[in-house]
């Protein structure tokens, strides 16, 4: 890796007078010369929009795929995980604020070297690369280039995202992506606006598009007093069950105080209640950031046979490429590369 800043012409913008309008995400920032967008990594320079984070890597690691979290995509595998700086949302409770809400020192990686690195980890069951840690939307140009190499190498490409991207680039990028985990922040526009600085509907539209193009799992971080009421949990679960299907994996994640939101952690009783409410509409509801036995296990939706045990001990009880419950023959909805 080299240490330098790469500036590239950005995708999805148009010129407006002396400035530009970025069209990559629903914020649609209008920028005059020298101004950067809300995401901090796209700037109007010499009459064009440039990205300041091309190849700029803040964090890189080989992670279990379940850590994304993706529980129904190549279970038991690992994935080369990387991210840059910046974000197009402003979640007051961001867990990764040190890279999402400021721009720091980075290493530069070429798009082809992402695939090369992932291939070096084949012995560790690495299936490809995941763009994660901060918001991949704003890394669009680099991810686009890297994904071409990842696919050419026969590897998988994964996004862990807030889904807050304009419809056209979302559809174009997702056509090369194998699996996505979309973080649905809450179930009201008010919550999105006041706590995250965005809007709910573009995210839901993108989740439905993603469902047509690749494997989809959803995360919903439960913030006490903000998005944890029964109506929100029910509304979210019903929407997922009806629009995406009841076999869509959903991960309720426990809030811990972080960044600007000094609240107590989500009570365990709230987590369990959310799971119980959502199970009316969904077959695979998981709890994350909790130490409740079985909360992350995968059981057959029909007969309850344990298929994957997660937690301190990870145990895949059937082969990942087996698609049926060994006890009752029910189809197990997961994807293997
Ligand atoms: S990607 Fe960044 S610059 Fe572009 S519209 Fe979104 S926040 Fe604004």
Tab-separated table of C-alpha atoms and ligand atoms in Angstrom:
chain	number	residue	atom	x	y	z
A	1	UNK	CA	0.000	0.000	0.000
A	2	UNK	CA	1.148	3.520	-0.805
A	3	UNK	CA	0.403	6.586	1.332
A	4	UNK	CA	-1.035	9.362	-0.837
A	5	UNK	CA	-4.361	10.994	-1.600
A	6	UNK	CA	-5.991	10.057	-4.878
A	7	UNK	CA	-8.459	12.512	-6.368
A	8	UNK	CA	-10.801	11.194	-9.046
A	9	UNK	CA	-13.677	12.679	-10.997
A	10	UNK	CA	-16.855	11.590	-9.277
A	11	UNK	CA	-19.775	9.746	-10.812
A	12	UNK	CA	-23.347	11.025	-10.746
A	13	UNK	CA	-23.170	14.782	-10.752
A	14	UNK	CA	-24.208	17.620	-13.009
A	15	UNK	CA	-22.887	21.170	-13.436
A	16	UNK	CA	-25.028	24.028	-12.180
A	17	UNK	CA	-23.649	27.497	-12.894
A	18	UNK	CA	-20.255	27.792	-11.206
A	19	UNK	CA	-20.963	24.772	-9.059
A	20	UNK	CA	-22.167	21.198	-9.254
A	21	UNK	CA	-25.001	19.093	-7.930
A	22	UNK	CA	-24.077	15.641	-6.640
A	23	UNK	CA	-26.716	13.043	-7.479
A	24	UNK	CA	-25.200	10.026	-5.760
A	25	UNK	CA	-27.469	10.104	-2.729
A	26	UNK	CA	-30.833	11.624	-1.836
A	27	UNK	CA	-29.222	14.664	-0.203
A	28	UNK	CA	-28.465	15.928	-3.709
A	29	UNK	CA	-25.881	18.419	-2.405
A	30	UNK	CA	-25.419	21.629	-4.369
A	31	UNK	CA	-21.762	22.575	-4.072
A	32	UNK	CA	-19.901	25.734	-5.021
A	33	UNK	CA	-16.143	25.664	-5.805
A	34	UNK	CA	-14.181	24.502	-2.763
A	35	UNK	CA	-17.195	23.132	-0.922
A	36	UNK	CA	-17.456	19.507	0.174
A	37	UNK	CA	-20.706	17.579	0.476
A	38	UNK	CA	-22.385	16.499	3.640
A	39	UNK	CA	-20.410	13.254	3.395
A	40	UNK	CA	-17.092	15.202	3.612
A	41	UNK	CA	-15.408	13.237	0.814
A	42	UNK	CA	-16.844	14.771	-2.373
A	43	UNK	CA	-15.761	18.254	-3.388
A	44	UNK	CA	-16.459	20.782	-6.131
A	45	UNK	CA	-13.079	21.492	-7.696
A	46	UNK	CA	-12.307	23.266	-10.982
A	47	UNK	CA	-15.894	23.033	-12.149
A	48	UNK	CA	-16.255	19.321	-11.525
A	49	UNK	CA	-17.164	17.044	-8.651
A	50	UNK	CA	-14.283	14.955	-7.362
A	51	UNK	CA	-14.067	12.160	-4.830
A	52	UNK	CA	-11.328	12.594	-2.224
A	53	UNK	CA	-11.413	9.038	-0.932
A	54	UNK	CA	-10.675	6.884	-3.968
A	55	UNK	CA	-8.673	3.891	-2.697
A	56	UNK	CA	-8.326	5.510	0.716
A	57	UNK	CA	-8.604	2.729	3.293
A	58	UNK	CA	-9.142	3.579	6.963
A	59	UNK	CA	-9.636	-0.008	8.154
A	60	UNK	CA	-9.082	-3.470	6.696
A	61	UNK	CA	-9.436	-6.930	8.277
A	62	UNK	CA	-10.440	-10.499	7.561
A	63	UNK	CA	-13.789	-10.963	9.341
A	64	UNK	CA	-16.216	-13.853	9.751
A	65	UNK	CA	-19.127	-13.270	7.354
A	66	UNK	CA	-21.473	-13.485	10.354
A	67	UNK	CA	-19.892	-10.305	11.726
A	68	UNK	CA	-21.341	-8.180	8.891
A	69	UNK	CA	-23.912	-9.572	9.934
A	70	UNK	CA	-24.831	-12.033	7.172
A	71	UNK	CA	-26.129	-15.295	8.636
A	72	UNK	CA	-27.655	-16.829	5.514
A	73	UNK	CA	-24.858	-16.108	3.046
A	74	UNK	CA	-21.974	-18.595	2.919
A	75	UNK	CA	-22.222	-19.447	6.634
A	76	UNK	CA	-18.879	-20.230	8.249
A	77	UNK	CA	-16.858	-18.288	5.670
A	78	UNK	CA	-14.700	-15.183	6.062
A	79	UNK	CA	-14.581	-12.000	4.009
A	80	UNK	CA	-11.937	-9.339	3.492
A	81	UNK	CA	-13.551	-6.254	4.998
A	82	UNK	CA	-12.579	-2.682	4.287
A	83	UNK	CA	-13.829	0.860	4.593
A	84	UNK	CA	-12.815	4.475	4.176
A	85	UNK	CA	-13.910	7.725	5.877
A	86	UNK	CA	-17.106	9.791	5.877
A	87	UNK	CA	-20.824	9.108	5.823
A	88	UNK	CA	-23.917	10.612	4.242
A	89	UNK	CA	-25.966	10.218	7.443
A	90	UNK	CA	-25.404	11.747	10.876
A	91	UNK	CA	-26.658	9.078	13.281
A	92	UNK	CA	-26.310	10.499	16.773
A	93	UNK	CA	-25.389	7.065	18.099
A	94	UNK	CA	-22.895	6.052	15.385
A	95	UNK	CA	-20.709	3.179	16.584
A	96	UNK	CA	-17.980	4.009	14.053
A	97	UNK	CA	-18.028	7.795	14.394
A	98	UNK	CA	-14.217	7.986	14.495
A	99	UNK	CA	-14.131	7.071	10.792
A	100	UNK	CA	-17.626	8.111	9.669
A	101	UNK	CA	-17.696	11.621	11.090
A	102	UNK	CA	-14.154	12.684	10.400
A	103	UNK	CA	-11.454	12.146	7.807
A	104	UNK	CA	-8.111	10.872	9.059
A	105	UNK	CA	-4.967	9.208	7.802
A	106	UNK	CA	-5.397	6.310	5.426
A	107	UNK	CA	-3.503	3.829	3.324
A	108	UNK	CA	-4.121	3.767	-0.425
A	109	UNK	CA	-5.159	0.529	-2.065
A	110	UNK	CA	-5.675	-0.047	-5.784
A	111	UNK	CA	-8.999	-1.590	-6.870
A	112	UNK	CA	-7.285	-4.677	-8.268
A	113	UNK	CA	-5.375	-5.295	-5.047
A	114	UNK	CA	-8.655	-5.818	-3.150
A	115	UNK	CA	-9.305	-8.961	-5.190
A	116	UNK	CA	-5.654	-10.024	-4.960
A	117	UNK	CA	-5.696	-9.718	-1.170
A	118	UNK	CA	-8.961	-11.628	-0.888
A	119	UNK	CA	-7.486	-14.444	-2.987
A	120	UNK	CA	-4.486	-14.651	-0.638
A	121	UNK	CA	-6.907	-15.528	2.178
A	122	UNK	CA	-8.543	-18.433	0.349
A	123	UNK	CA	-7.008	-20.838	2.895
A	124	UNK	CA	-8.977	-18.983	5.578
A	125	UNK	CA	-12.233	-19.630	3.683
A	126	UNK	CA	-12.319	-16.066	2.345
A	127	UNK	CA	-15.098	-15.736	-0.224
A	128	UNK	CA	-14.411	-12.176	-1.379
A	129	UNK	CA	-14.591	-8.595	-0.158
A	130	UNK	CA	-17.057	-6.606	1.922
A	131	UNK	CA	-17.309	-2.822	1.845
A	132	UNK	CA	-18.201	-1.956	5.401
A	133	UNK	CA	-17.115	-0.094	8.579
A	134	UNK	CA	-18.178	3.301	7.197
A	135	UNK	CA	-20.861	3.958	4.556
A	136	UNK	CA	-19.924	2.435	1.174
A	137	UNK	CA	-22.315	4.712	-0.776
A	138	UNK	CA	-19.832	7.550	-0.708
A	139	UNK	CA	-17.010	5.266	-1.898
A	140	UNK	CA	-18.968	4.510	-5.049
A	141	UNK	CA	-16.236	5.003	-7.657
A	142	UNK	CA	-13.637	2.882	-5.883
A	143	UNK	CA	-16.106	0.118	-5.062
A	144	UNK	CA	-17.324	0.070	-8.639
A	145	UNK	CA	-13.766	-0.463	-9.930
A	146	UNK	CA	-12.840	-2.963	-7.213
A	147	UNK	CA	-15.978	-5.003	-7.790
A	148	UNK	CA	-15.067	-5.529	-11.459
A	149	UNK	CA	-11.840	-7.229	-10.329
A	150	UNK	CA	-13.586	-9.125	-7.549
A	151	UNK	CA	-16.129	-10.599	-9.950
A	152	UNK	CA	-13.459	-11.361	-12.584
A	153	UNK	CA	-11.600	-13.383	-9.917
A	154	UNK	CA	-14.727	-15.433	-9.188
A	155	UNK	CA	-15.136	-13.891	-5.728
A	156	UNK	CA	-18.155	-12.464	-3.927
A	157	UNK	CA	-18.811	-8.769	-3.345
A	158	UNK	CA	-20.675	-7.654	-0.222
A	159	UNK	CA	-22.024	-4.297	0.967
A	160	UNK	CA	-22.919	-3.326	4.518
A	161	UNK	CA	-24.809	-0.109	4.009
A	162	UNK	CA	-27.410	2.367	5.194
A	163	UNK	CA	-29.051	2.033	1.762
A	164	UNK	CA	-29.119	5.817	1.389
A	165	UNK	CA	-28.124	6.030	-2.263
A	166	UNK	CA	-29.985	7.408	-5.277
A	167	UNK	CA	-32.002	4.810	-7.139
A	168	UNK	CA	-29.971	4.704	-10.361
A	169	UNK	CA	-26.453	4.195	-8.910
A	170	UNK	CA	-27.927	1.779	-6.373
A	171	UNK	CA	-29.403	-0.415	-9.091
A	172	UNK	CA	-26.229	-0.251	-11.179
A	173	UNK	CA	-23.895	-1.142	-8.308
A	174	UNK	CA	-26.164	-3.802	-6.824
A	175	UNK	CA	-26.206	-5.656	-10.128
A	176	UNK	CA	-22.579	-6.619	-9.304
A	177	UNK	CA	-23.132	-7.321	-5.610
A	178	UNK	CA	-23.808	-10.789	-4.205
A	179	UNK	CA	-25.078	-9.937	-0.746
A	180	UNK	CA	-26.050	-6.836	1.148
A	181	UNK	CA	-26.906	-6.029	4.733
A	182	UNK	CA	-28.975	-2.855	4.888
A	183	UNK	CA	-29.210	-1.000	8.174
A	184	UNK	CA	-32.800	0.202	8.496
A	185	UNK	CA	-32.436	2.809	11.212
A	186	UNK	CA	-36.021	3.084	12.356
A	187	UNK	CA	-39.604	3.079	11.233
A	188	UNK	CA	-40.516	6.738	10.944
A	189	UNK	CA	-39.386	9.636	8.845
A	190	UNK	CA	-39.226	11.674	12.027
A	191	UNK	CA	-36.613	9.324	13.522
A	192	UNK	CA	-34.602	9.369	10.315
A	193	UNK	CA	-34.749	13.161	10.126
A	194	UNK	CA	-34.090	13.967	13.780
A	195	UNK	CA	-31.629	11.252	14.799
A	196	UNK	CA	-29.942	10.234	11.518
A	197	UNK	CA	-30.274	13.204	9.165
A	198	UNK	CA	-32.012	11.357	6.331
A	199	UNK	CA	-35.327	9.986	5.092
A	200	UNK	CA	-36.845	6.536	5.407
A	201	UNK	CA	-38.538	6.030	2.040
A	202	UNK	CA	-35.432	6.005	-0.214
A	203	UNK	CA	-33.993	3.264	1.996
A	204	UNK	CA	-37.130	1.124	1.722
A	205	UNK	CA	-37.243	1.593	-2.048
A	206	UNK	CA	-33.614	0.502	-2.287
A	207	UNK	CA	-34.191	-2.535	-0.079
A	208	UNK	CA	-36.928	-3.693	-2.457
A	209	UNK	CA	-34.647	-3.162	-5.449
A	210	UNK	CA	-31.848	-5.071	-3.722
A	211	UNK	CA	-34.184	-7.983	-3.114
A	212	UNK	CA	-34.493	-8.400	-6.898
A	213	UNK	CA	-30.734	-8.334	-7.437
A	214	UNK	CA	-28.927	-10.127	-4.615
A	215	UNK	CA	-29.129	-11.763	-1.192
A	216	UNK	CA	-30.521	-9.324	1.407
A	217	UNK	CA	-30.398	-9.234	5.199
A	218	UNK	CA	-31.519	-6.326	7.347
A	219	UNK	CA	-30.264	-4.846	10.596
A	220	UNK	CA	-32.372	-2.700	12.948
A	221	UNK	CA	-30.512	-1.220	15.895
A	222	UNK	CA	-32.954	-0.699	18.743
A	223	UNK	CA	-32.414	2.678	20.414
A	224	UNK	CA	-34.331	2.950	23.710
A	225	UNK	CA	-37.076	5.552	23.646
A	226	UNK	CA	-36.515	6.354	19.970
A	227	UNK	CA	-37.397	3.430	17.692
A	228	UNK	CA	-38.283	0.655	20.160
A	229	UNK	CA	-42.074	1.060	20.437
A	230	UNK	CA	-44.266	-1.867	19.486
A	231	UNK	CA	-45.808	-0.073	16.509
A	232	UNK	CA	-42.392	0.597	14.975
A	233	UNK	CA	-41.171	-2.954	15.478
A	234	UNK	CA	-44.423	-4.419	14.173
A	235	UNK	CA	-44.555	-2.011	11.230
A	236	UNK	CA	-41.000	-2.846	10.226
A	237	UNK	CA	-41.419	-6.613	10.568
A	238	UNK	CA	-44.759	-6.607	8.730
A	239	UNK	CA	-43.268	-4.606	5.871
A	240	UNK	CA	-40.300	-6.965	5.567
A	241	UNK	CA	-42.508	-10.053	5.699
A	242	UNK	CA	-44.979	-8.738	3.145
A	243	UNK	CA	-42.614	-6.982	0.733
A	244	UNK	CA	-39.489	-9.154	0.918
A	245	UNK	CA	-40.794	-12.445	2.268
A	246	UNK	CA	-40.902	-14.023	5.700
A	247	UNK	CA	-37.616	-15.891	5.190
A	248	UNK	CA	-35.663	-12.609	5.035
A	249	UNK	CA	-33.147	-12.628	7.907
A	250	UNK	CA	-33.534	-9.693	10.288
A	251	UNK	CA	-30.973	-8.740	12.941
A	252	UNK	CA	-32.132	-6.650	15.882
A	253	UNK	CA	-29.045	-5.110	17.374
A	254	UNK	CA	-28.653	-3.828	20.922
A	255	UNK	CA	-27.747	-0.162	21.417
A	256	UNK	CA	-24.777	0.792	23.575
A	257	UNK	CA	-23.997	4.456	24.301
A	258	UNK	CA	-21.818	5.914	21.590
A	259	UNK	CA	-20.948	9.257	19.983
A	260	UNK	CA	-23.636	11.852	20.861
A	261	UNK	CA	-26.356	9.699	22.400
A	262	UNK	CA	-25.807	9.074	26.115
A	263	UNK	CA	-28.575	6.581	26.874
A	264	UNK	CA	-28.570	3.342	28.829
A	265	UNK	CA	-28.068	0.204	26.706
A	266	UNK	CA	-31.230	-1.314	25.287
A	267	UNK	CA	-32.856	-3.467	28.003
A	268	UNK	CA	-32.671	-7.197	27.278
A	269	UNK	CA	-36.433	-7.370	27.773
A	270	UNK	CA	-36.889	-4.894	24.892
A	271	UNK	CA	-34.698	-7.040	22.642
A	272	UNK	CA	-36.671	-10.160	23.466
A	273	UNK	CA	-39.969	-8.365	22.973
A	274	UNK	CA	-38.868	-7.106	19.545
A	275	UNK	CA	-37.971	-10.653	18.532
A	276	UNK	CA	-41.274	-11.991	19.730
A	277	UNK	CA	-43.271	-9.268	17.899
A	278	UNK	CA	-41.312	-9.717	14.672
A	279	UNK	CA	-41.709	-13.490	14.655
A	280	UNK	CA	-45.344	-13.045	13.702
A	281	UNK	CA	-44.112	-11.925	10.279
A	282	UNK	CA	-40.618	-13.360	10.013
A	283	UNK	CA	-39.019	-16.806	10.300
A	284	UNK	CA	-35.426	-15.781	10.998
A	285	UNK	CA	-35.091	-13.081	13.651
A	286	UNK	CA	-31.708	-12.717	15.337
A	287	UNK	CA	-30.530	-10.624	18.290
A	288	UNK	CA	-27.081	-9.031	18.119
A	289	UNK	CA	-24.814	-7.455	20.789
A	290	UNK	CA	-26.482	-9.591	23.466
A	291	UNK	CA	-25.364	-12.647	25.388
A	292	UNK	CA	-28.657	-14.518	25.327
A	293	UNK	CA	-28.133	-18.234	24.649
A	294	UNK	CA	-29.472	-19.144	21.207
A	295	UNK	CA	-30.204	-15.546	20.149
A	296	UNK	CA	-27.955	-15.862	17.110
A	297	UNK	CA	-28.604	-19.529	16.292
A	298	UNK	CA	-30.317	-20.637	13.099
A	299	UNK	CA	-33.099	-23.152	13.575
A	300	UNK	CA	-35.304	-24.799	10.982
A	301	UNK	CA	-38.383	-22.578	10.597
A	302	UNK	CA	-40.642	-25.620	10.439
A	303	UNK	CA	-39.433	-28.124	13.062
A	304	UNK	CA	-36.978	-26.058	15.143
A	305	UNK	CA	-33.950	-28.306	14.560
A	306	UNK	CA	-30.715	-26.470	15.345
A	307	UNK	CA	-28.845	-25.859	12.080
A	308	UNK	CA	-26.170	-23.346	13.050
A	309	UNK	CA	-25.019	-22.681	16.571
A	310	UNK	CA	-23.407	-19.261	17.017
A	311	UNK	CA	-21.939	-17.648	20.075
A	312	UNK	CA	-18.782	-18.632	21.938
A	313	UNK	CA	-18.810	-21.929	20.024
A	314	UNK	CA	-19.611	-21.839	16.320
A	315	UNK	CA	-21.013	-25.075	15.013
A	316	UNK	CA	-22.386	-25.621	11.527
A	317	UNK	CA	-24.568	-28.670	12.011
A	318	UNK	CA	-25.250	-29.265	8.337
A	319	UNK	CA	-23.059	-28.646	5.322
A	320	UNK	CA	-23.447	-25.056	4.102
A	321	UNK	CA	-24.348	-26.288	0.614
A	322	UNK	CA	-27.144	-28.489	1.963
A	323	UNK	CA	-30.356	-26.604	1.457
A	324	UNK	CA	-32.718	-28.796	3.469
A	325	UNK	CA	-33.269	-29.417	7.154
A	326	UNK	CA	-31.877	-32.906	7.919
A	327	UNK	CA	-34.788	-33.634	10.270
A	328	UNK	CA	-37.883	-32.563	8.316
A	329	UNK	CA	-36.642	-31.707	4.811
A	330	UNK	CA	-37.808	-28.088	4.982
A	331	UNK	CA	-35.866	-25.808	2.641
A	332	UNK	CA	-33.245	-23.702	4.386
A	333	UNK	CA	-33.064	-20.285	2.731
A	334	UNK	CA	-29.381	-19.549	2.521
A	335	UNK	CA	-26.985	-18.850	-0.280
A	336	UNK	CA	-23.574	-20.433	-0.819
A	337	UNK	CA	-20.925	-19.358	-3.310
B	1	LIG	S1	-22.870	11.580	-1.781
B	1	LIG	FE1	-22.121	13.244	-0.451
B	1	LIG	S2	-21.938	15.040	-1.772
B	1	LIG	FE2	-23.189	13.532	-2.853
B	1	LIG	S3	-25.301	14.122	-2.378
B	1	LIG	FE3	-24.691	12.548	-0.879
B	1	LIG	S4	-23.868	13.674	0.880
B	1	LIG	FE4	-23.978	15.116	-0.832
